[in-house]
Amino acid sequence: MNIVDIIRKKRDGGELGTEEIQFFVDGITSGSIPDYQASAFAMAVFFQGMSARETADLTLAMAKSGELMDLSAIPGVKVDKHSTGGVADTTTLILAPLVASAGVPVAKMSGRGLGHTGGTVDKLESIPGYRTELSSAEFIEIVKKVGVSVIGQSKNLAPADKVLYALRDVTATIESIPLIASSIMSKKIAAGADAIVLDVKVGKGAFLKDLDTAGRLARTMVQIGRDVGRETVACLTDMNRPLGDAIGNSLEVLEAVEVLKGGGPERLKEICLVLGSQMLILANKGELDSGEARRILERKLASGEALETFVSWVKAQGGDPAVAEYPEEVLPLAPKYPVQAATSGYVSTMEPLQLGLVALELGAGRHRKDDAIDPGVGIKMQVTLGDKVEAGETLAWVYARSPEAALKAAQGVQEAVGISGAPPKELPLIYQVIS
Ligand code: URA
Ligand code: CA
């Protein structure tokens, strides 16, 4: 087999065979196919697309290019969840213990933040002592004991995807539905999921801006799941405004604790109930309907069992369990400064991308993969869309390391929060559930 023939076949609109796709994936993993040919392949796929069969083959080949996590020692259906990335989205920190408290084992590998979106691993590392790197044996042991463990992605998880994704990033070939779908699904499969719930974000603060494209991506991933025997459900959810009120690592842990204690932003709680219900349904193989699943989760929240599971989980991974009781004392937090409304009116826009970038500039995120982050900085909104505010009222707090950084961030927040004479039209939180 010859890589030039494979590239040419795809370039001319042909359908690649399973062996040809395997040859390509083996070659990029070992390095025998150089970057320029891998990039040309990506561009050919970008223009010609891939059939469902080719996409499933690419997904499985990339999943198997490295270590496959074996979760079979954990009894039950292991359901993973993935989000395409949002702002003020601390869902995993709530969802993982919530679903675990309802008897569904959660063995999850999460990513770090990049650009304006946050990452679960960074958030967890703001809890003093919490270890995000565990051996597989320890990871599995904790899931068996407390029902949930969340760690960083192992270095050898889907290495073919690492190579291809890095090349796509610098060759304008990210925006291809089969390439995105196979990239995401290969990592979930390699991480050992039996079933997968996807949160595909749509809107100004999301990777995908329009409902049409996001819907196509979601359906492609659900189809891959079906083709490779991992039942997959995708929820299309809104990211035209931040999901919760907190942006920044410690602040998002704090917000997760608030929700687990029965408070916190309504939309954040709602998305956890919706995604969590789907996880329960998949884990129980269709014996629950969404109403029943939701009521179970509501009871676990109200009874405090979800919070108890959170505490056991954090403790099992070396984190300070007092984070649940005294989060403001335990979590590192920078000094806070108020952001005031410049005019009176209704909060009519809250630009998620801009707010994410303000948090990034404060030090909550990274420009490049190896940048260090500051867990204590960020933004805590004090108003939400549709609120009536008076000039001078506090819109938000910015947590910053210097008065200069705070001033710049405050200006950024003021620009990102629109105030107008009329209340805005509410967008739905959940656009569609695709199964
Ligand atoms: N996220 C991924 O993991 N892969 C892509 O290709 C795009 C977004
Ligand atoms: Ca996120």
GROMACS .gro file of C-alpha atoms and ligand atoms in nm:
model
  444
    1MET     CA    1   0.000   0.000   0.000
    2ASN     CA    2   0.114   0.350  -0.081
    3ILE     CA    3   0.021   0.673   0.097
    4VAL     CA    4   0.030   0.878  -0.225
    5ASP     CA    5  -0.233   0.648  -0.381
    6ILE     CA    6  -0.447   0.679  -0.068
    7ILE     CA    7  -0.428   1.059  -0.071
    8ARG     CA    8  -0.506   1.065  -0.445
    9LYS     CA    9  -0.804   0.833  -0.403
   10LYS     CA   10  -0.954   1.055  -0.134
   11ARG     CA   11  -0.865   1.371  -0.329
   12ASP     CA   12  -1.063   1.238  -0.626
   13GLY     CA   13  -1.366   1.154  -0.414
   14GLY     CA   14  -1.315   0.781  -0.373
   15GLU     CA   15  -1.413   0.577  -0.069
   16LEU     CA   16  -1.116   0.438   0.124
   17GLY     CA   17  -1.113   0.078   0.239
   18THR     CA   18  -1.072  -0.028   0.601
   19GLU     CA   19  -0.711  -0.141   0.533
   20GLU     CA   20  -0.622   0.188   0.365
   21ILE     CA   21  -0.748   0.384   0.665
   22GLN     CA   22  -0.561   0.150   0.900
   23PHE     CA   23  -0.243   0.199   0.693
   24PHE     CA   24  -0.278   0.577   0.724
   25VAL     CA   25  -0.337   0.565   1.101
   26ASP     CA   26  -0.047   0.323   1.158
   27GLY     CA   27   0.177   0.550   0.952
   28ILE     CA   28   0.099   0.871   1.138
   29THR     CA   29   0.133   0.692   1.472
   30SER     CA   30   0.476   0.544   1.394
   31GLY     CA   31   0.593   0.853   1.206
   32SER     CA   32   0.653   0.662   0.883
   33ILE     CA   33   0.404   0.892   0.711
   34PRO     CA   34   0.549   1.244   0.731
   35ASP     CA   35   0.352   1.552   0.836
   36TYR     CA   36   0.313   1.685   0.481
   37GLN     CA   37   0.138   1.371   0.360
   38ALA     CA   38  -0.078   1.347   0.672
   39SER     CA   39  -0.175   1.712   0.617
   40ALA     CA   40  -0.256   1.651   0.250
   41PHE     CA   41  -0.475   1.360   0.359
   42ALA     CA   42  -0.659   1.587   0.604
   43MET     CA   43  -0.716   1.846   0.331
   44ALA     CA   44  -0.849   1.581   0.094
   45VAL     CA   45  -1.095   1.468   0.363
   46PHE     CA   46  -1.185   1.829   0.431
   47PHE     CA   47  -1.300   1.872   0.070
   48GLN     CA   48  -1.433   1.524  -0.008
   49GLY     CA   49  -1.574   1.416   0.329
   50MET     CA   50  -1.602   1.058   0.445
   51SER     CA   51  -1.878   0.799   0.439
   52ALA     CA   52  -2.019   0.674   0.770
   53ARG     CA   53  -1.819   0.354   0.725
   54GLU     CA   54  -1.492   0.539   0.661
   55THR     CA   55  -1.557   0.766   0.960
   56ALA     CA   56  -1.620   0.468   1.190
   57ASP     CA   57  -1.304   0.296   1.059
   58LEU     CA   58  -1.095   0.608   1.120
   59THR     CA   59  -1.239   0.641   1.471
   60LEU     CA   60  -1.163   0.282   1.570
   61ALA     CA   61  -0.816   0.285   1.414
   62MET     CA   62  -0.727   0.606   1.603
   63ALA     CA   63  -0.877   0.471   1.927
   64LYS     CA   64  -0.660   0.160   1.896
   65SER     CA   65  -0.343   0.352   1.804
   66GLY     CA   66  -0.244   0.368   2.172
   67GLU     CA   67  -0.341   0.234   2.509
   68LEU     CA   68  -0.700   0.116   2.547
   69MET     CA   69  -0.830   0.169   2.898
   70ASP     CA   70  -0.979  -0.154   3.029
   71LEU     CA   71  -1.259  -0.074   3.270
   72SER     CA   72  -1.402  -0.427   3.279
   73ALA     CA   73  -1.301  -0.470   3.645
   74ILE     CA   74  -1.565  -0.209   3.731
   75PRO     CA   75  -1.912  -0.364   3.740
   76GLY     CA   76  -2.189  -0.199   3.542
   77VAL     CA   77  -2.218   0.008   3.226
   78LYS     CA   78  -1.951   0.277   3.216
   79VAL     CA   79  -2.104   0.590   3.064
   80ASP     CA   80  -1.872   0.873   2.969
   81LYS     CA   81  -1.968   1.232   2.899
   82HIS     CA   82  -1.797   1.479   2.672
   83SER     CA   83  -1.850   1.848   2.612
   84THR     CA   84  -1.721   2.029   2.307
   85GLY     CA   85  -1.624   2.313   2.540
   86GLY     CA   86  -1.799   2.609   2.689
   87VAL     CA   87  -1.765   2.908   2.920
   88ALA     CA   88  -1.871   2.898   3.288
   89ASP     CA   89  -1.937   2.530   3.234
   90THR     CA   90  -1.846   2.333   3.544
   91THR     CA   91  -2.087   2.052   3.457
   92THR     CA   92  -1.850   1.757   3.504
   93LEU     CA   93  -1.771   1.849   3.865
   94ILE     CA   94  -2.142   1.825   3.947
   95LEU     CA   95  -2.248   1.555   3.705
   96ALA     CA   96  -1.980   1.299   3.792
   97PRO     CA   97  -2.065   1.265   4.164
   98LEU     CA   98  -2.437   1.317   4.096
   99VAL     CA   99  -2.460   1.029   3.852
  100ALA     CA  100  -2.228   0.816   4.069
  101SER     CA  101  -2.455   0.871   4.369
  102ALA     CA  102  -2.734   0.719   4.159
  103GLY     CA  103  -2.529   0.402   4.112
  104VAL     CA  104  -2.369   0.466   3.772
  105PRO     CA  105  -1.990   0.423   3.786
  106VAL     CA  106  -1.799   0.723   3.648
  107ALA     CA  107  -1.440   0.655   3.535
  108LYS     CA  108  -1.350   0.967   3.350
  109MET     CA  109  -1.049   1.112   3.177
  110SER     CA  110  -1.078   1.485   3.128
  111GLY     CA  111  -0.885   1.749   2.942
  112ARG     CA  112  -0.727   2.082   3.024
  113GLY     CA  113  -0.858   2.416   2.912
  114LEU     CA  114  -0.737   2.568   2.589
  115GLY     CA  115  -0.819   2.913   2.460
  116HIS     CA  116  -1.130   3.070   2.612
  117THR     CA  117  -1.286   2.745   2.736
  118GLY     CA  118  -1.206   2.584   3.069
  119GLY     CA  119  -1.096   2.228   3.135
  120THR     CA  120  -1.203   1.995   3.413
  121VAL     CA  121  -0.849   1.885   3.502
  122ASP     CA  122  -0.740   2.246   3.563
  123LYS     CA  123  -1.043   2.305   3.783
  124LEU     CA  124  -0.981   1.993   3.991
  125GLU     CA  125  -0.618   2.092   4.041
  126SER     CA  126  -0.730   2.407   4.219
  127ILE     CA  127  -0.842   2.181   4.506
  128PRO     CA  128  -0.533   2.153   4.732
  129GLY     CA  129  -0.388   1.803   4.719
  130TYR     CA  130  -0.611   1.667   4.441
  131ARG     CA  131  -0.411   1.431   4.220
  132THR     CA  132  -0.510   1.419   3.851
  133GLU     CA  133  -0.245   1.160   3.765
  134LEU     CA  134  -0.315   0.812   3.900
  135SER     CA  135  -0.209   0.466   3.786
  136SER     CA  136  -0.483   0.272   3.605
  137ALA     CA  137  -0.503   0.037   3.903
  138GLU     CA  138  -0.558   0.323   4.148
  139PHE     CA  139  -0.809   0.492   3.914
  140ILE     CA  140  -1.015   0.174   3.889
  141GLU     CA  141  -0.988   0.106   4.262
  142ILE     CA  142  -1.131   0.451   4.345
  143VAL     CA  143  -1.424   0.403   4.105
  144LYS     CA  144  -1.499   0.070   4.267
  145LYS     CA  145  -1.480   0.218   4.615
  146VAL     CA  146  -1.651   0.558   4.585
  147GLY     CA  147  -1.820   0.530   4.244
  148VAL     CA  148  -1.629   0.805   4.068
  149SER     CA  149  -1.278   0.908   3.968
  150VAL     CA  150  -1.167   1.183   3.732
  151ILE     CA  151  -0.809   1.201   3.605
  152GLY     CA  152  -0.618   1.366   3.321
  153GLN     CA  153  -0.587   1.197   2.984
  154SER     CA  154  -0.301   0.948   2.975
  155LYS     CA  155  -0.017   1.042   2.739
  156ASN     CA  156  -0.073   0.740   2.522
  157LEU     CA  157  -0.447   0.796   2.465
  158ALA     CA  158  -0.522   0.786   2.091
  159PRO     CA  159  -0.175   0.908   1.980
  160ALA     CA  160  -0.282   0.907   1.613
  161ASP     CA  161  -0.542   1.169   1.700
  162LYS     CA  162  -0.278   1.380   1.877
  163VAL     CA  163  -0.066   1.383   1.560
  164LEU     CA  164  -0.355   1.453   1.324
  165TYR     CA  165  -0.522   1.715   1.547
  166ALA     CA  166  -0.196   1.909   1.585
  167LEU     CA  167  -0.147   1.910   1.206
  168ARG     CA  168  -0.509   2.007   1.139
  169ASP     CA  169  -0.469   2.295   1.381
  170VAL     CA  170  -0.198   2.451   1.162
  171THR     CA  171  -0.328   2.352   0.817
  172ALA     CA  172  -0.682   2.496   0.832
  173THR     CA  173  -0.840   2.151   0.843
  174ILE     CA  174  -1.003   2.151   1.186
  175GLU     CA  175  -1.349   2.231   1.047
  176SER     CA  176  -1.432   1.894   0.895
  177ILE     CA  177  -1.724   1.701   1.045
  178PRO     CA  178  -1.579   1.348   0.996
  179LEU     CA  179  -1.241   1.460   1.132
  180ILE     CA  180  -1.387   1.633   1.439
  181ALA     CA  181  -1.628   1.347   1.506
  182SER     CA  182  -1.362   1.075   1.476
  183SER     CA  183  -1.119   1.280   1.687
  184ILE     CA  184  -1.362   1.318   1.976
  185MET     CA  185  -1.505   0.966   1.959
  186SER     CA  186  -1.164   0.796   1.929
  187LYS     CA  187  -1.059   0.943   2.265
  188LYS     CA  188  -1.383   0.842   2.436
  189ILE     CA  189  -1.354   0.487   2.305
  190ALA     CA  190  -0.987   0.461   2.402
  191ALA     CA  191  -1.081   0.581   2.751
  192GLY     CA  192  -1.300   0.273   2.789
  193ALA     CA  193  -1.655   0.407   2.762
  194ASP     CA  194  -1.934   0.155   2.706
  195ALA     CA  195  -2.176   0.437   2.627
  196ILE     CA  196  -2.131   0.809   2.568
  197VAL     CA  197  -2.335   1.125   2.633
  198LEU     CA  198  -2.218   1.421   2.428
  199ASP     CA  199  -2.286   1.784   2.511
  200VAL     CA  200  -2.246   1.962   2.178
  201LYS     CA  201  -2.236   2.335   2.245
  202VAL     CA  202  -2.379   2.576   1.992
  203GLY     CA  203  -2.341   2.950   1.972
  204LYS     CA  204  -2.113   3.249   2.004
  205GLY     CA  205  -1.903   3.100   2.284
  206ALA     CA  206  -1.879   2.753   2.130
  207PHE     CA  207  -1.647   2.583   1.888
  208LEU     CA  208  -1.946   2.552   1.651
  209LYS     CA  209  -2.150   2.868   1.602
  210ASP     CA  210  -2.458   2.747   1.414
  211LEU     CA  211  -2.722   2.489   1.494
  212ASP     CA  212  -2.699   2.328   1.151
  213THR     CA  213  -2.330   2.238   1.168
  214ALA     CA  214  -2.353   2.138   1.534
  215GLY     CA  215  -2.649   1.914   1.450
  216ARG     CA  216  -2.451   1.746   1.172
  217LEU     CA  217  -2.156   1.688   1.406
  218ALA     CA  218  -2.387   1.547   1.673
  219ARG     CA  219  -2.559   1.309   1.432
  220THR     CA  220  -2.224   1.194   1.291
  221MET     CA  221  -2.096   1.111   1.640
  222VAL     CA  222  -2.418   0.929   1.735
  223GLN     CA  223  -2.383   0.726   1.413
  224ILE     CA  224  -2.018   0.641   1.489
  225GLY     CA  225  -2.125   0.522   1.833
  226ARG     CA  226  -2.386   0.296   1.678
  227ASP     CA  227  -2.139   0.163   1.419
  228VAL     CA  228  -1.874   0.075   1.677
  229GLY     CA  229  -2.112  -0.062   1.938
  230ARG     CA  230  -2.099   0.220   2.195
  231GLU     CA  231  -2.444   0.365   2.232
  232THR     CA  232  -2.422   0.743   2.207
  233VAL     CA  233  -2.665   1.026   2.279
  234ALA     CA  234  -2.593   1.388   2.189
  235CYS     CA  235  -2.752   1.698   2.341
  236LEU     CA  236  -2.732   2.023   2.147
  237THR     CA  237  -2.707   2.295   2.412
  238ASP     CA  238  -2.683   2.673   2.404
  239MET     CA  239  -2.355   2.862   2.439
  240ASN     CA  240  -2.466   3.210   2.336
  241ARG     CA  241  -2.415   3.316   2.698
  242PRO     CA  242  -2.207   3.167   2.980
  243LEU     CA  243  -2.369   2.858   3.129
  244GLY     CA  244  -2.318   2.945   3.495
  245ASP     CA  245  -2.200   3.256   3.681
  246ALA     CA  246  -1.837   3.160   3.748
  247ILE     CA  247  -1.547   3.168   3.503
  248GLY     CA  248  -1.211   3.058   3.642
  249ASN     CA  249  -1.086   2.745   3.809
  250SER     CA  250  -1.137   2.785   4.187
  251LEU     CA  251  -1.451   2.988   4.119
  252GLU     CA  252  -1.597   2.705   3.912
  253VAL     CA  253  -1.521   2.449   4.183
  254LEU     CA  254  -1.697   2.680   4.427
  255GLU     CA  255  -1.995   2.703   4.195
  256ALA     CA  256  -2.009   2.324   4.154
  257VAL     CA  257  -2.020   2.290   4.535
  258GLU     CA  258  -2.306   2.543   4.547
  259VAL     CA  259  -2.509   2.335   4.301
  260LEU     CA  260  -2.434   2.014   4.491
  261LYS     CA  261  -2.565   2.191   4.803
  262GLY     CA  262  -2.892   2.274   4.629
  263GLY     CA  263  -2.812   2.631   4.515
  264GLY     CA  264  -2.616   2.776   4.224
  265PRO     CA  265  -2.731   2.893   3.882
  266GLU     CA  266  -3.050   2.729   3.757
  267ARG     CA  267  -2.922   2.669   3.401
  268LEU     CA  268  -2.611   2.489   3.524
  269LYS     CA  269  -2.821   2.264   3.744
  270GLU     CA  270  -3.066   2.202   3.460
  271ILE     CA  271  -2.797   2.092   3.215
  272CYS     CA  272  -2.662   1.849   3.478
  273LEU     CA  273  -3.009   1.700   3.520
  274VAL     CA  274  -3.060   1.668   3.144
  275LEU     CA  275  -2.718   1.513   3.069
  276GLY     CA  276  -2.731   1.305   3.387
  277SER     CA  277  -3.072   1.163   3.293
  278GLN     CA  278  -2.932   1.050   2.960
  279MET     CA  279  -2.638   0.886   3.140
  280LEU     CA  280  -2.876   0.701   3.372
  281ILE     CA  281  -3.091   0.587   3.081
  282LEU     CA  282  -2.789   0.448   2.896
  283ALA     CA  283  -2.654   0.281   3.210
  284ASN     CA  284  -2.989   0.115   3.278
  285LYS     CA  285  -3.024  -0.001   2.918
  286GLY     CA  286  -3.355   0.162   2.848
  287GLU     CA  287  -3.537   0.058   3.164
  288LEU     CA  288  -3.583   0.417   3.278
  289ASP     CA  289  -3.760   0.700   3.100
  290SER     CA  290  -3.623   1.051   3.119
  291GLY     CA  291  -3.882   1.160   3.377
  292GLU     CA  292  -3.789   0.876   3.613
  293ALA     CA  293  -3.417   0.932   3.562
  294ARG     CA  294  -3.455   1.302   3.636
  295ARG     CA  295  -3.651   1.239   3.956
  296ILE     CA  296  -3.380   1.002   4.080
  297LEU     CA  297  -3.114   1.269   4.025
  298GLU     CA  298  -3.326   1.542   4.185
  299ARG     CA  299  -3.361   1.322   4.493
  300LYS     CA  300  -2.983   1.259   4.506
  301LEU     CA  301  -2.921   1.633   4.497
  302ALA     CA  302  -3.186   1.717   4.756
  303SER     CA  303  -3.080   1.441   4.997
  304GLY     CA  304  -2.717   1.551   4.997
  305GLU     CA  305  -2.600   1.213   4.863
  306ALA     CA  306  -2.447   1.373   4.553
  307LEU     CA  307  -2.250   1.610   4.777
  308GLU     CA  308  -2.139   1.319   4.997
  309THR     CA  309  -2.015   1.135   4.689
  310PHE     CA  310  -1.826   1.450   4.582
  311VAL     CA  311  -1.652   1.461   4.922
  312SER     CA  312  -1.557   1.091   4.913
  313TRP     CA  313  -1.427   1.128   4.558
  314VAL     CA  314  -1.213   1.436   4.629
  315LYS     CA  315  -1.075   1.273   4.944
  316ALA     CA  316  -0.993   0.950   4.759
  317GLN     CA  317  -0.782   1.147   4.511
  318GLY     CA  318  -0.592   1.330   4.785
  319GLY     CA  319  -0.790   1.654   4.774
  320ASP     CA  320  -0.888   1.849   5.085
  321PRO     CA  321  -1.245   1.732   5.162
  322ALA     CA  322  -1.310   2.055   5.352
  323VAL     CA  323  -1.356   2.211   5.006
  324ALA     CA  324  -1.722   2.112   5.033
  325GLU     CA  325  -1.777   2.280   5.368
  326TYR     CA  326  -1.544   2.581   5.352
  327PRO     CA  327  -1.470   2.630   4.980
  328GLU     CA  328  -1.374   2.996   5.017
  329GLU     CA  329  -1.112   2.911   5.278
  330VAL     CA  330  -0.976   2.602   5.108
  331LEU     CA  331  -0.957   2.718   4.745
  332PRO     CA  332  -0.692   2.966   4.632
  333LEU     CA  333  -0.867   3.293   4.542
  334ALA     CA  334  -0.713   3.620   4.425
  335PRO     CA  335  -0.837   3.952   4.571
  336LYS     CA  336  -1.170   4.059   4.423
  337TYR     CA  337  -1.273   4.388   4.267
  338PRO     CA  338  -1.625   4.499   4.170
  339VAL     CA  339  -1.736   4.570   3.813
  340GLN     CA  340  -2.006   4.833   3.801
  341ALA     CA  341  -2.284   4.887   3.549
  342ALA     CA  342  -2.213   5.202   3.346
  343THR     CA  343  -2.582   5.259   3.266
  344SER     CA  344  -2.925   5.146   3.381
  345GLY     CA  345  -3.145   4.899   3.194
  346TYR     CA  346  -3.184   4.529   3.128
  347VAL     CA  347  -2.891   4.290   3.091
  348SER     CA  348  -2.945   4.205   2.726
  349THR     CA  349  -2.626   4.024   2.622
  350MET     CA  350  -2.346   3.841   2.801
  351GLU     CA  351  -2.086   3.757   2.540
  352PRO     CA  352  -1.938   3.420   2.636
  353LEU     CA  353  -1.633   3.438   2.409
  354GLN     CA  354  -1.532   3.783   2.537
  355LEU     CA  355  -1.589   3.684   2.900
  356GLY     CA  356  -1.386   3.368   2.848
  357LEU     CA  357  -1.105   3.576   2.699
  358VAL     CA  358  -1.112   3.822   2.992
  359ALA     CA  359  -1.070   3.527   3.230
  360LEU     CA  360  -0.791   3.391   3.010
  361GLU     CA  361  -0.609   3.727   3.026
  362LEU     CA  362  -0.643   3.730   3.406
  363GLY     CA  363  -0.452   3.400   3.403
  364ALA     CA  364  -0.735   3.146   3.429
  365GLY     CA  365  -0.651   2.990   3.093
  366ARG     CA  366  -0.361   2.940   2.859
  367HIS     CA  367  -0.258   3.082   2.524
  368ARG     CA  368  -0.033   2.785   2.457
  369LYS     CA  369  -0.050   2.427   2.573
  370ASP     CA  370   0.236   2.453   2.822
  371ASP     CA  371   0.141   2.785   2.984
  372ALA     CA  372   0.087   2.780   3.360
  373ILE     CA  373  -0.252   2.890   3.489
  374ASP     CA  374  -0.356   3.074   3.804
  375PRO     CA  375  -0.638   2.884   3.979
  376GLY     CA  376  -0.742   3.185   4.188
  377VAL     CA  377  -0.837   3.436   3.919
  378GLY     CA  378  -1.155   3.479   3.719
  379ILE     CA  379  -1.498   3.637   3.701
  380LYS     CA  380  -1.807   3.582   3.914
  381MET     CA  381  -2.117   3.732   3.755
  382GLN     CA  382  -2.364   3.895   3.992
  383VAL     CA  383  -2.637   3.948   3.732
  384THR     CA  384  -2.787   3.730   3.467
  385LEU     CA  385  -2.954   3.783   3.131
  386GLY     CA  386  -3.279   3.977   3.165
  387ASP     CA  387  -3.197   4.128   3.507
  388LYS     CA  388  -3.283   4.496   3.558
  389VAL     CA  389  -2.980   4.690   3.678
  390GLU     CA  390  -2.913   5.046   3.793
  391ALA     CA  391  -2.602   5.241   3.693
  392GLY     CA  392  -2.334   5.177   3.956
  393GLU     CA  393  -2.474   4.840   4.058
  394THR     CA  394  -2.225   4.553   4.080
  395LEU     CA  395  -2.240   4.344   3.760
  396ALA     CA  396  -1.963   4.106   3.856
  397TRP     CA  397  -1.654   4.055   4.068
  398VAL     CA  398  -1.321   4.007   3.901
  399TYR     CA  399  -1.059   3.811   4.093
  400ALA     CA  400  -0.722   3.953   3.994
  401ARG     CA  401  -0.359   3.962   4.108
  402SER     CA  402  -0.319   4.339   4.072
  403PRO     CA  403  -0.538   4.651   4.058
  404GLU     CA  404  -0.415   4.707   3.699
  405ALA     CA  405  -0.520   4.358   3.588
  406ALA     CA  406  -0.854   4.409   3.766
  407LEU     CA  407  -0.916   4.741   3.591
  408LYS     CA  408  -0.848   4.594   3.248
  409ALA     CA  409  -1.067   4.293   3.323
  410ALA     CA  410  -1.347   4.514   3.455
  411GLN     CA  411  -1.346   4.709   3.128
  412GLY     CA  412  -1.360   4.379   2.938
  413VAL     CA  413  -1.657   4.261   3.144
  414GLN     CA  414  -1.839   4.592   3.091
  415GLU     CA  415  -1.792   4.557   2.715
  416ALA     CA  416  -1.910   4.194   2.718
  417VAL     CA  417  -2.227   4.270   2.915
  418GLY     CA  418  -2.481   4.467   2.711
  419ILE     CA  419  -2.739   4.679   2.892
  420SER     CA  420  -3.041   4.803   2.696
  421GLY     CA  421  -3.389   4.946   2.736
  422ALA     CA  422  -3.576   4.620   2.679
  423PRO     CA  423  -3.532   4.269   2.818
  424PRO     CA  424  -3.379   4.020   2.571
  425LYS     CA  425  -3.548   3.725   2.409
  426GLU     CA  426  -3.466   3.405   2.599
  427LEU     CA  427  -3.293   3.132   2.398
  428PRO     CA  428  -3.359   2.770   2.487
  429LEU     CA  429  -3.095   2.594   2.698
  430ILE     CA  430  -3.141   2.258   2.523
  431TYR     CA  431  -3.209   2.265   2.149
  432GLN     CA  432  -3.233   1.894   2.081
  433VAL     CA  433  -3.151   1.552   2.218
  434ILE     CA  434  -3.031   1.314   1.944
  435SER     CA  435  -3.027   0.943   2.012
  436URA     N1  436  -1.208   1.862   1.971
  436URA     C1  437  -1.140   1.748   1.946
  436URA     O1  438  -1.109   1.671   2.036
  436URA     N2  439  -1.108   1.720   1.818
  436URA     C2  440  -1.140   1.802   1.716
  436URA     O2  441  -1.108   1.770   1.603
  436URA     C3  442  -1.209   1.920   1.744
  436URA     C4  443  -1.242   1.948   1.874
  437CA      CA  444  -1.566   2.276   2.996
   0.00000   0.00000   0.00000
